[in-house]
Coordinates of C-alpha atoms and ligand atoms in Angstrom, one line a residue:
M1 CA 0.1 -0.2 -0.1
R2 CA 1.6 3.3 -1.3
I3 CA 0.4 6.4 0.3
L4 CA 0.9 9.9 -0.7
G5 CA 0.4 12.2 2.5
I6 CA 0.0 15.8 2.6
E7 CA 0.3 17.9 5.6
T8 CA -0.8 21.7 5.8
S9 CA -2.3 22.0 9.3
C10 CA 0.0 25.1 10.5
D11 CA 3.0 26.6 8.9
E12 CA 4.6 23.6 7.3
T13 CA 3.7 22.4 3.6
A14 CA 5.0 18.9 3.6
A15 CA 4.4 16.0 1.2
A16 CA 5.8 12.3 1.7
V17 CA 5.5 8.8 0.2
V18 CA 5.3 6.0 2.5
D19 CA 5.1 2.3 1.7
D20 CA 2.8 0.0 4.2
G21 CA 2.6 2.5 6.5
R22 CA 6.4 2.4 7.8
N23 CA 8.6 2.4 4.6
V24 CA 9.4 6.2 3.8
R25 CA 10.4 6.6 0.5
S26 CA 10.3 10.3 0.7
S27 CA 9.8 13.3 3.1
V28 CA 9.6 16.7 2.0
V29 CA 8.9 19.7 4.4
S30 CA 8.9 23.2 3.2
S31 CA 8.7 25.6 6.4
Q32 CA 7.3 29.0 6.2
V33 CA 9.4 30.2 9.2
V34 CA 10.9 32.9 7.3
L35 CA 7.4 34.2 6.4
H36 CA 6.3 34.3 10.0
A37 CA 9.2 35.1 12.1
R38 CA 8.9 39.0 12.0
Y39 CA 5.3 38.6 13.3
G40 CA 6.8 36.4 16.2
G41 CA 4.0 33.8 15.3
V42 CA 2.0 31.8 12.9
V43 CA -0.3 34.4 10.8
P44 CA -3.2 32.0 9.4
E45 CA -3.8 34.1 6.4
I46 CA -0.3 34.1 5.3
A47 CA 0.0 30.4 6.0
S48 CA -2.9 29.6 3.9
R49 CA -1.5 31.6 1.0
A50 CA 1.9 30.2 1.2
H51 CA 0.4 26.4 1.3
V52 CA -1.6 27.5 -1.9
E53 CA 1.7 28.6 -3.6
L54 CA 3.8 25.4 -2.5
V55 CA 1.6 22.5 -2.2
N56 CA 2.1 21.5 -5.9
E57 CA 5.7 21.9 -5.8
V58 CA 6.3 20.0 -2.6
I59 CA 4.2 17.0 -3.6
E60 CA 6.1 16.7 -7.1
Q61 CA 9.2 16.7 -4.9
A62 CA 8.1 13.9 -2.9
L63 CA 7.2 11.9 -5.9
V64 CA 10.7 12.5 -7.3
E65 CA 12.6 11.7 -4.3
A66 CA 10.5 8.4 -3.8
G67 CA 11.4 7.6 -7.5
V68 CA 7.4 7.2 -8.4
T69 CA 4.8 9.0 -10.4
L70 CA 1.1 9.5 -9.2
H71 CA 0.1 6.6 -11.2
D72 CA 2.2 4.5 -8.7
I73 CA 0.3 5.6 -5.7
D74 CA -2.6 3.7 -4.1
A75 CA -4.4 6.1 -1.7
V76 CA -3.8 9.9 -0.9
A77 CA -4.2 11.3 2.5
A78 CA -4.3 14.8 4.0
A79 CA -4.2 15.9 7.7
H80 CA -7.7 17.2 7.9
G81 CA -7.6 18.5 11.6
P82 CA -6.9 19.8 14.0
G83 CA -5.2 23.1 12.8
L84 CA -5.9 26.3 11.0
A85 CA -9.0 26.0 8.9
G86 CA -7.6 27.9 5.7
A87 CA -4.4 26.1 6.0
L88 CA -6.2 22.5 6.4
L89 CA -8.3 23.2 3.5
V90 CA -5.3 23.5 1.0
G91 CA -4.1 19.9 1.9
V92 CA -7.4 18.5 2.1
S93 CA -8.1 19.8 -1.3
A94 CA -5.0 18.8 -2.9
A95 CA -5.4 15.3 -1.8
K96 CA -9.2 15.1 -2.9
A97 CA -8.3 16.5 -6.3
I98 CA -5.4 13.8 -6.7
A99 CA -7.8 11.0 -5.4
L100 CA -10.3 11.9 -7.8
T101 CA -8.2 12.2 -10.8
L102 CA -6.4 8.9 -9.9
K103 CA -10.1 7.3 -8.9
C104 CA -8.0 6.0 -5.5
P105 CA -9.1 6.2 -1.9
Y106 CA -8.8 9.8 -0.1
L107 CA -8.0 9.7 3.6
G108 CA -8.5 12.5 6.1
V109 CA -6.7 12.0 9.1
N110 CA -6.1 13.3 12.6
H111 CA -3.0 15.4 12.9
H112 CA -2.6 14.2 16.7
E113 CA -2.8 10.6 15.6
A114 CA -0.2 11.4 13.0
H115 CA 2.2 12.6 15.5
I116 CA 1.8 9.1 17.6
Y117 CA 2.3 7.1 14.4
A118 CA 5.6 8.9 13.7
A119 CA 7.2 6.8 16.6
L120 CA 5.9 3.4 14.7
I121 CA 7.6 4.6 11.5
D122 CA 10.7 4.7 13.6
D123 CA 10.7 1.7 15.5
P124 CA 8.9 -1.1 13.3
T125 CA 8.5 -3.5 16.6
L126 CA 6.4 -0.7 18.2
E127 CA 2.8 -1.7 18.9
P128 CA 0.1 -0.4 21.3
P129 CA -0.8 -0.6 24.1
F130 CA 1.4 2.4 25.5
V131 CA 1.3 5.7 27.2
T132 CA 1.9 8.8 24.8
L133 CA 2.6 12.4 25.3
V134 CA 1.9 14.6 22.1
V135 CA 3.3 18.1 22.8
S136 CA 3.1 20.4 20.0
G137 CA 2.5 24.2 19.5
G138 CA -1.0 23.8 19.8
H139 CA -1.5 21.0 22.3
T140 CA -0.6 18.9 25.2
L141 CA -2.1 15.7 25.6
L142 CA -1.3 12.9 27.8
I143 CA -3.0 9.6 26.0
A144 CA -3.2 6.0 26.7
M145 CA -3.4 4.3 23.2
D146 CA -5.0 1.1 23.9
D147 CA -4.9 -0.5 20.2
H148 CA -4.8 1.2 16.9
G149 CA -7.4 3.8 16.5
R150 CA -8.5 3.5 20.1
Y151 CA -7.3 6.3 22.7
R152 CA -8.1 7.7 26.1
V153 CA -7.1 11.1 26.6
L154 CA -6.1 11.1 30.1
G155 CA -4.7 14.8 30.6
R156 CA -4.7 18.1 28.6
T157 CA -3.6 21.8 29.1
V158 CA -6.1 23.9 30.7
D159 CA -4.5 27.1 29.1
D160 CA -1.4 27.5 27.0
A161 CA 0.1 24.2 25.2
A162 CA 3.7 23.4 26.2
G163 CA 5.0 24.7 22.7
E164 CA 3.0 27.7 22.8
A165 CA 4.9 28.6 26.4
F166 CA 8.3 28.2 24.5
D167 CA 7.4 30.4 21.8
K168 CA 6.1 33.0 23.9
V169 CA 9.1 33.0 26.3
A170 CA 11.4 32.8 23.5
R171 CA 9.4 35.9 21.9
F172 CA 9.7 37.8 25.1
L173 CA 13.7 36.8 25.6
G174 CA 14.2 38.3 21.8
L175 CA 15.3 34.5 20.8
G176 CA 13.1 34.7 17.7
Y177 CA 10.6 32.6 16.3
P178 CA 10.0 29.3 16.4
G179 CA 10.7 29.5 20.2
G180 CA 11.1 26.0 21.0
P181 CA 14.4 25.3 19.1
A182 CA 15.9 28.7 20.2
I183 CA 15.3 28.1 23.8
D184 CA 16.9 24.4 23.3
R185 CA 19.9 25.9 21.7
V186 CA 20.3 28.8 24.3
A187 CA 20.1 26.6 27.2
T188 CA 22.8 24.4 26.6
G189 CA 25.0 27.3 27.9
G190 CA 22.8 27.9 30.8
D191 CA 22.4 26.8 34.4
A192 CA 18.9 24.9 34.5
G193 CA 19.1 25.3 38.3
A194 CA 19.8 29.1 38.4
I195 CA 16.0 30.1 38.9
A196 CA 13.4 28.2 40.6
F197 CA 10.5 28.7 38.3
P198 CA 7.2 27.1 39.5
R199 CA 6.3 23.7 38.1
P200 CA 2.3 24.5 37.7
M201 CA 0.1 21.7 38.6
L202 CA 2.8 19.3 39.3
D203 CA 0.7 17.2 42.0
D204 CA -2.4 18.4 40.7
G205 CA -4.0 15.5 38.4
N206 CA -2.9 14.7 34.8
D207 CA -3.9 18.2 33.5
F208 CA -1.2 20.7 32.4
S209 CA -0.9 24.7 32.8
F210 CA 2.0 26.5 31.3
S211 CA 0.3 30.1 31.2
G212 CA 1.5 31.1 34.8
L213 CA 5.2 29.5 34.1
K214 CA 5.2 31.9 31.3
T215 CA 4.2 34.8 33.3
A216 CA 6.7 33.9 36.1
V217 CA 9.7 34.2 33.5
V218 CA 8.1 37.7 32.6
V219 CA 7.9 38.9 36.1
Y220 CA 11.4 37.5 37.1
V221 CA 13.0 39.4 33.9
R222 CA 11.6 42.5 34.5
K223 CA 12.8 42.3 38.3
H224 CA 16.1 41.1 37.1
P225 CA 16.8 42.9 33.9
Q226 CA 20.7 41.9 34.2
A227 CA 19.4 38.1 34.5
N228 CA 21.4 35.7 32.1
V229 CA 19.3 34.8 29.2
A230 CA 20.7 31.5 29.0
D231 CA 20.2 30.6 32.7
V232 CA 16.6 32.2 32.2
A233 CA 15.9 29.7 28.9
A234 CA 17.5 26.7 30.8
S235 CA 15.5 27.2 34.1
F236 CA 12.2 27.6 32.3
Q237 CA 13.0 24.6 29.9
A238 CA 13.6 22.5 33.1
A239 CA 10.4 23.5 34.7
V240 CA 8.5 22.5 31.7
V241 CA 10.5 19.2 31.3
D242 CA 10.2 18.6 34.8
V243 CA 6.2 19.0 34.6
L244 CA 6.0 16.9 31.4
V245 CA 8.1 14.1 32.4
T246 CA 6.5 13.8 36.0
K247 CA 3.0 13.4 34.6
L248 CA 4.1 11.1 31.9
L249 CA 5.9 8.6 34.3
R250 CA 2.8 8.9 36.8
V251 CA 0.5 8.0 34.1
A252 CA 2.6 5.1 33.4
D253 CA 2.4 4.0 36.9
Q254 CA -1.4 4.6 37.0
T255 CA -2.3 2.8 33.8
G256 CA 0.4 0.1 34.4
L257 CA 1.6 0.4 30.6
G258 CA 5.1 -0.1 30.1
T259 CA 6.1 1.8 27.1
L260 CA 6.2 5.5 26.9
V261 CA 6.1 7.4 23.3
I262 CA 6.5 11.2 22.7
G263 CA 5.6 12.8 19.4
G264 CA 4.9 16.4 18.2
G265 CA 7.4 19.3 18.0
V266 CA 8.2 19.6 21.7
A267 CA 9.1 16.1 21.5
A268 CA 12.3 17.6 19.7
N269 CA 13.5 19.0 22.7
S270 CA 16.9 17.7 23.8
A271 CA 16.4 18.3 27.5
L272 CA 12.9 16.4 27.4
R273 CA 14.2 13.5 25.7
R274 CA 17.4 13.0 27.8
R275 CA 15.5 13.3 31.0
L276 CA 12.6 10.8 29.8
L277 CA 15.1 8.4 28.4
D278 CA 17.1 8.6 31.9
E279 CA 14.3 8.3 34.2
G280 CA 12.0 5.9 32.1
T281 CA 14.6 3.3 31.5
N282 CA 15.7 3.4 35.2
M283 CA 12.0 2.7 36.1
G284 CA 12.5 -0.3 33.8
L285 CA 10.1 1.1 31.1
R286 CA 10.6 1.0 27.4
V287 CA 11.0 4.5 25.9
V288 CA 10.3 5.4 22.4
L289 CA 11.9 8.8 20.9
P290 CA 11.0 9.4 17.5
S291 CA 13.8 10.9 15.4
V292 CA 13.6 14.9 15.7
G293 CA 12.7 15.1 11.9
L294 CA 9.5 12.8 12.5
C295 CA 8.5 15.1 15.7
T296 CA 7.9 18.4 14.0
D297 CA 5.4 18.3 11.5
N298 CA 5.7 16.4 8.3
A299 CA 3.6 14.4 5.8
A300 CA 5.4 10.9 6.4
M301 CA 3.1 10.5 9.8
V302 CA 0.0 11.4 8.0
A303 CA 0.7 8.7 5.4
A304 CA 1.8 6.3 8.0
V305 CA -1.4 6.6 10.1
A306 CA -3.4 6.8 6.8
C307 CA -2.1 3.2 6.0
W308 CA -3.7 2.0 9.2
R309 CA -7.1 3.7 9.0
L310 CA -7.8 2.8 5.4
A311 CA -7.3 -0.9 6.5
A312 CA -9.6 -0.2 9.5
D313 CA -12.3 1.9 8.3
G314 CA -11.8 2.4 4.6
P315 CA -11.6 5.5 2.7
T316 CA -12.9 9.1 3.9
S317 CA -15.9 10.4 2.0
L318 CA -14.9 13.1 -0.5
S319 CA -17.7 15.3 1.0
A320 CA -15.9 15.4 4.2
G321 CA -14.2 18.7 5.1
A322 CA -11.5 20.0 7.3
Y323 CA -11.8 20.1 11.2
P324 CA -9.9 22.8 13.0
A325 CA -11.1 21.6 16.2
L326 CA -11.0 17.9 15.8
G327 CA -10.3 15.8 18.9
L328 CA -8.7 12.5 19.4
D329 CA -11.3 10.7 21.7
Ligands
LIG1 O1 4.1 19.5 15.9 P1 4.6 21.1 15.6 O2 5.6 21.1 14.4 O3 3.4 21.8 14.9 C1 2.1 21.9 15.8 O4 1.5 20.7 15.4 O5 2.0 22.7 16.5 O6 5.0 21.6 16.8 C2 5.5 23.0 16.8 C3 6.0 23.3 18.1 C4 6.6 24.8 18.3 O7 5.6 25.7 19.4 C5 8.1 25.0 18.6 O8 8.4 26.0 19.2 C6 8.0 23.4 19.0 O9 7.1 22.7 18.5 N1 9.5 22.9 19.1 C7 10.2 22.7 20.1 C8 11.4 22.3 19.6 N2 11.6 22.1 18.2 C9 9.8 22.7 18.0 N3 10.1 23.0 21.4 C10 11.0 22.7 22.4 N4 12.3 22.4 22.0 C11 12.5 22.0 20.7 N5 13.8 21.4 20.3
LIG2 ZN1 1.9 19.1 14.8

């Protein structure tokens, strides 16, 4: 089953060709970061227009890199939610148009679910059940994946997503956009123990809150304008990582599930990966960290999950649309 996947839910225009849900023949990601950087965040209208301009070229490149033509494709998939409405519609429309032309199945897939399946691409031995943390710019979700297509959301953010907090703090510190990679980089030269930022809701259930932590950074820096930026970045990052890892390990304990999987852009964070691997392994848990390129938005994960969804549920109707607020459960 050879699937062409398309991803346009936010500010990455991506296409990939994946065989049988795991064998990535090509994965092309065209980032719009330079277009949004001067605004300090993604501008939805700019994102939609850029997707329109880029999508055909990116699909073409994915086919060329895979060494195939459209006629070698068995099904076409696009992330149809959650995400920015206008941005999602570009990928969905492109995928439907190709499916109509080729008379092959179209699949609209869940972007969160795709982030989880990124781990299955990298580790062919990985199978549910497992506990997974999907941490991106828009979401922070703790999920028990009981089987393919069966999810229980056990925790979510009550305000800002973890990635959003990284982006906002980086912007405040003048580190640029996107903020996560910038903080990750700067933090390597800082002392993570320098400032004791709060660990919001650490012992308060499985939900998350990052808005107060962001404010704590702002308040601290205004009070200490000479503070070392690397120390602030490292201390902020340590607080986020502490909360994410503590809650993920706790849920593993609560559910009795012995495998931990992370996904989404923040799963690329070096401190999070290091700490989870150390602590999880020490607790006798299996820790699966997808490669960094599969954590941030890409279309290989879209094609991967589409392969499973097609086998389980069949194609998506061409009359289905885009679903900006799509959930997982
Ligand atoms: O999954 P993703 O690429 O797009 C969404 O679905 O939102 O996640 C993007 C988010 C951004 O907030 C970005 O700052 C964050 O992931 N991110 C990181 C790192 N790389 C990307 N956050 C922390 N450390 C990183 N290395
Ligand atoms: Zn994402």
